JSON list of C-alpha atoms in Angstrom, two decimals:
[
{"chain": "A", "resi": 1, "resn": "MET", "atom": "CA", "xyz": [27.74, 9.17, 20.25]},
{"chain": "A", "resi": 2, "resn": "PRO", "atom": "CA", "xyz": [27.25, 12.86, 20.91]},
{"chain": "A", "resi": 3, "resn": "PRO", "atom": "CA", "xyz": [24.60, 13.73, 23.49]},
{"chain": "A", "resi": 4, "resn": "VAL", "atom": "CA", "xyz": [21.15, 14.46, 22.11]},
{"chain": "A", "resi": 5, "resn": "ALA", "atom": "CA", "xyz": [19.87, 17.97, 22.77]},
{"chain": "A", "resi": 6, "resn": "LYS", "atom": "CA", "xyz": [16.73, 18.05, 24.89]},
{"chain": "A", "resi": 7, "resn": "THR", "atom": "CA", "xyz": [13.74, 19.77, 23.29]},
{"chain": "A", "resi": 8, "resn": "SER", "atom": "CA", "xyz": [10.84, 21.09, 25.30]},
{"chain": "A", "resi": 9, "resn": "PRO", "atom": "CA", "xyz": [7.37, 19.79, 24.38]},
{"chain": "A", "resi": 10, "resn": "LEU", "atom": "CA", "xyz": [6.34, 23.30, 23.26]},
{"chain": "A", "resi": 11, "resn": "GLU", "atom": "CA", "xyz": [9.37, 23.64, 20.98]},
{"chain": "A", "resi": 12, "resn": "PHE", "atom": "CA", "xyz": [8.74, 20.15, 19.63]},
{"chain": "A", "resi": 13, "resn": "MET", "atom": "CA", "xyz": [5.16, 21.09, 18.74]},
{"chain": "A", "resi": 14, "resn": "ARG", "atom": "CA", "xyz": [6.43, 24.24, 16.98]},
{"chain": "A", "resi": 15, "resn": "GLN", "atom": "CA", "xyz": [8.87, 22.13, 14.96]},
{"chain": "A", "resi": 16, "resn": "VAL", "atom": "CA", "xyz": [6.14, 19.63, 14.05]},
{"chain": "A", "resi": 17, "resn": "ARG", "atom": "CA", "xyz": [3.83, 22.45, 12.90]},
{"chain": "A", "resi": 18, "resn": "ALA", "atom": "CA", "xyz": [6.66, 23.98, 10.81]},
{"chain": "A", "resi": 19, "resn": "GLU", "atom": "CA", "xyz": [7.46, 20.63, 9.16]},
{"chain": "A", "resi": 20, "resn": "THR", "atom": "CA", "xyz": [3.78, 19.90, 8.52]},
{"chain": "A", "resi": 21, "resn": "GLY", "atom": "CA", "xyz": [3.53, 23.24, 6.75]},
{"chain": "A", "resi": 22, "resn": "LYS", "atom": "CA", "xyz": [6.21, 22.10, 4.28]},
{"chain": "A", "resi": 23, "resn": "VAL", "atom": "CA", "xyz": [4.20, 19.04, 3.21]},
{"chain": "A", "resi": 24, "resn": "VAL", "atom": "CA", "xyz": [2.67, 19.28, -0.26]},
{"chain": "A", "resi": 25, "resn": "TRP", "atom": "CA", "xyz": [-0.75, 17.66, 0.08]},
{"chain": "A", "resi": 26, "resn": "PRO", "atom": "CA", "xyz": [-2.33, 16.07, -3.01]},
{"chain": "A", "resi": 27, "resn": "SER", "atom": "CA", "xyz": [-5.35, 17.71, -4.56]},
{"chain": "A", "resi": 28, "resn": "ARG", "atom": "CA", "xyz": [-8.78, 16.08, -4.37]},
{"chain": "A", "resi": 29, "resn": "ARG", "atom": "CA", "xyz": [-8.50, 15.07, -8.04]},
{"chain": "A", "resi": 30, "resn": "GLU", "atom": "CA", "xyz": [-5.08, 13.44, -7.48]},
{"chain": "A", "resi": 31, "resn": "THR", "atom": "CA", "xyz": [-6.43, 11.54, -4.47]},
{"chain": "A", "resi": 32, "resn": "VAL", "atom": "CA", "xyz": [-9.48, 10.27, -6.39]},
{"chain": "A", "resi": 33, "resn": "MET", "atom": "CA", "xyz": [-7.37, 9.27, -9.41]},
{"chain": "A", "resi": 34, "resn": "THR", "atom": "CA", "xyz": [-4.92, 7.41, -7.18]},
{"chain": "A", "resi": 35, "resn": "GLY", "atom": "CA", "xyz": [-7.78, 5.60, -5.43]},
{"chain": "A", "resi": 36, "resn": "VAL", "atom": "CA", "xyz": [-9.31, 4.59, -8.77]},
{"chain": "A", "resi": 37, "resn": "MET", "atom": "CA", "xyz": [-5.94, 3.29, -10.00]},
{"chain": "A", "resi": 38, "resn": "VAL", "atom": "CA", "xyz": [-5.51, 1.26, -6.81]},
{"chain": "A", "resi": 39, "resn": "LEU", "atom": "CA", "xyz": [-8.96, -0.30, -7.26]},
{"chain": "A", "resi": 40, "resn": "ILE", "atom": "CA", "xyz": [-8.23, -1.13, -10.93]},
{"chain": "A", "resi": 41, "resn": "MET", "atom": "CA", "xyz": [-4.83, -2.68, -10.13]},
{"chain": "A", "resi": 42, "resn": "ALA", "atom": "CA", "xyz": [-6.22, -4.65, -7.18]},
{"chain": "A", "resi": 43, "resn": "SER", "atom": "CA", "xyz": [-9.03, -5.98, -9.40]},
{"chain": "A", "resi": 44, "resn": "LEU", "atom": "CA", "xyz": [-6.62, -6.96, -12.18]},
{"chain": "A", "resi": 45, "resn": "LEU", "atom": "CA", "xyz": [-4.31, -8.69, -9.72]},
{"chain": "A", "resi": 46, "resn": "GLY", "atom": "CA", "xyz": [-7.28, -10.49, -8.14]},
{"chain": "A", "resi": 47, "resn": "ILE", "atom": "CA", "xyz": [-8.39, -11.77, -11.55]},
{"chain": "A", "resi": 48, "resn": "PHE", "atom": "CA", "xyz": [-4.81, -12.78, -12.44]},
{"chain": "A", "resi": 49, "resn": "PHE", "atom": "CA", "xyz": [-4.31, -14.73, -9.22]},
{"chain": "A", "resi": 50, "resn": "LEU", "atom": "CA", "xyz": [-7.74, -16.34, -9.58]},
{"chain": "A", "resi": 51, "resn": "GLY", "atom": "CA", "xyz": [-6.60, -17.61, -12.99]},
{"chain": "A", "resi": 52, "resn": "VAL", "atom": "CA", "xyz": [-3.25, -18.85, -11.67]},
{"chain": "A", "resi": 53, "resn": "ASP", "atom": "CA", "xyz": [-4.93, -20.55, -8.71]},
{"chain": "A", "resi": 54, "resn": "SER", "atom": "CA", "xyz": [-7.54, -22.18, -10.96]},
{"chain": "A", "resi": 55, "resn": "PHE", "atom": "CA", "xyz": [-4.80, -23.43, -13.28]},
{"chain": "A", "resi": 56, "resn": "PHE", "atom": "CA", "xyz": [-2.80, -25.01, -10.46]},
{"chain": "A", "resi": 57, "resn": "ASP", "atom": "CA", "xyz": [-6.00, -26.45, -8.97]},
{"chain": "A", "resi": 58, "resn": "ALA", "atom": "CA", "xyz": [-6.74, -28.16, -12.29]},
{"chain": "A", "resi": 59, "resn": "VAL", "atom": "CA", "xyz": [-3.16, -29.47, -12.54]},
{"chain": "A", "resi": 60, "resn": "VAL", "atom": "CA", "xyz": [-3.18, -30.88, -9.00]},
{"chain": "A", "resi": 61, "resn": "ARG", "atom": "CA", "xyz": [-6.63, -32.46, -9.48]},
{"chain": "A", "resi": 62, "resn": "GLY", "atom": "CA", "xyz": [-5.42, -34.03, -12.75]},
{"chain": "A", "resi": 63, "resn": "LEU", "atom": "CA", "xyz": [-2.31, -35.43, -11.07]},
{"chain": "A", "resi": 64, "resn": "LEU", "atom": "CA", "xyz": [-4.37, -36.81, -8.18]},
{"chain": "A", "resi": 65, "resn": "ARG", "atom": "CA", "xyz": [-6.72, -38.53, -10.65]},
{"chain": "A", "resi": 66, "resn": "LEU", "atom": "CA", "xyz": [-3.69, -40.16, -12.31]},
{"chain": "A", "resi": 67, "resn": "ALA", "atom": "CA", "xyz": [-2.47, -41.41, -8.91]},
{"chain": "A", "resi": 68, "resn": "GLN", "atom": "CA", "xyz": [-5.73, -43.31, -8.23]}
]
């Protein structure tokens, strides 16, 4: 492995500031829309898994009743 060049803390901070300047930050509207979509998808998945869990609960309870 080639040796890693040492960077001074000041130079590192300059590099971090330069890289941060290249970042394209989302607009407020994009951030809100993404948050709304996350809430909708999380709700849909919660409802879906509630249904799946309820179904398997009913199946297991039915099987346990048969075993008695």
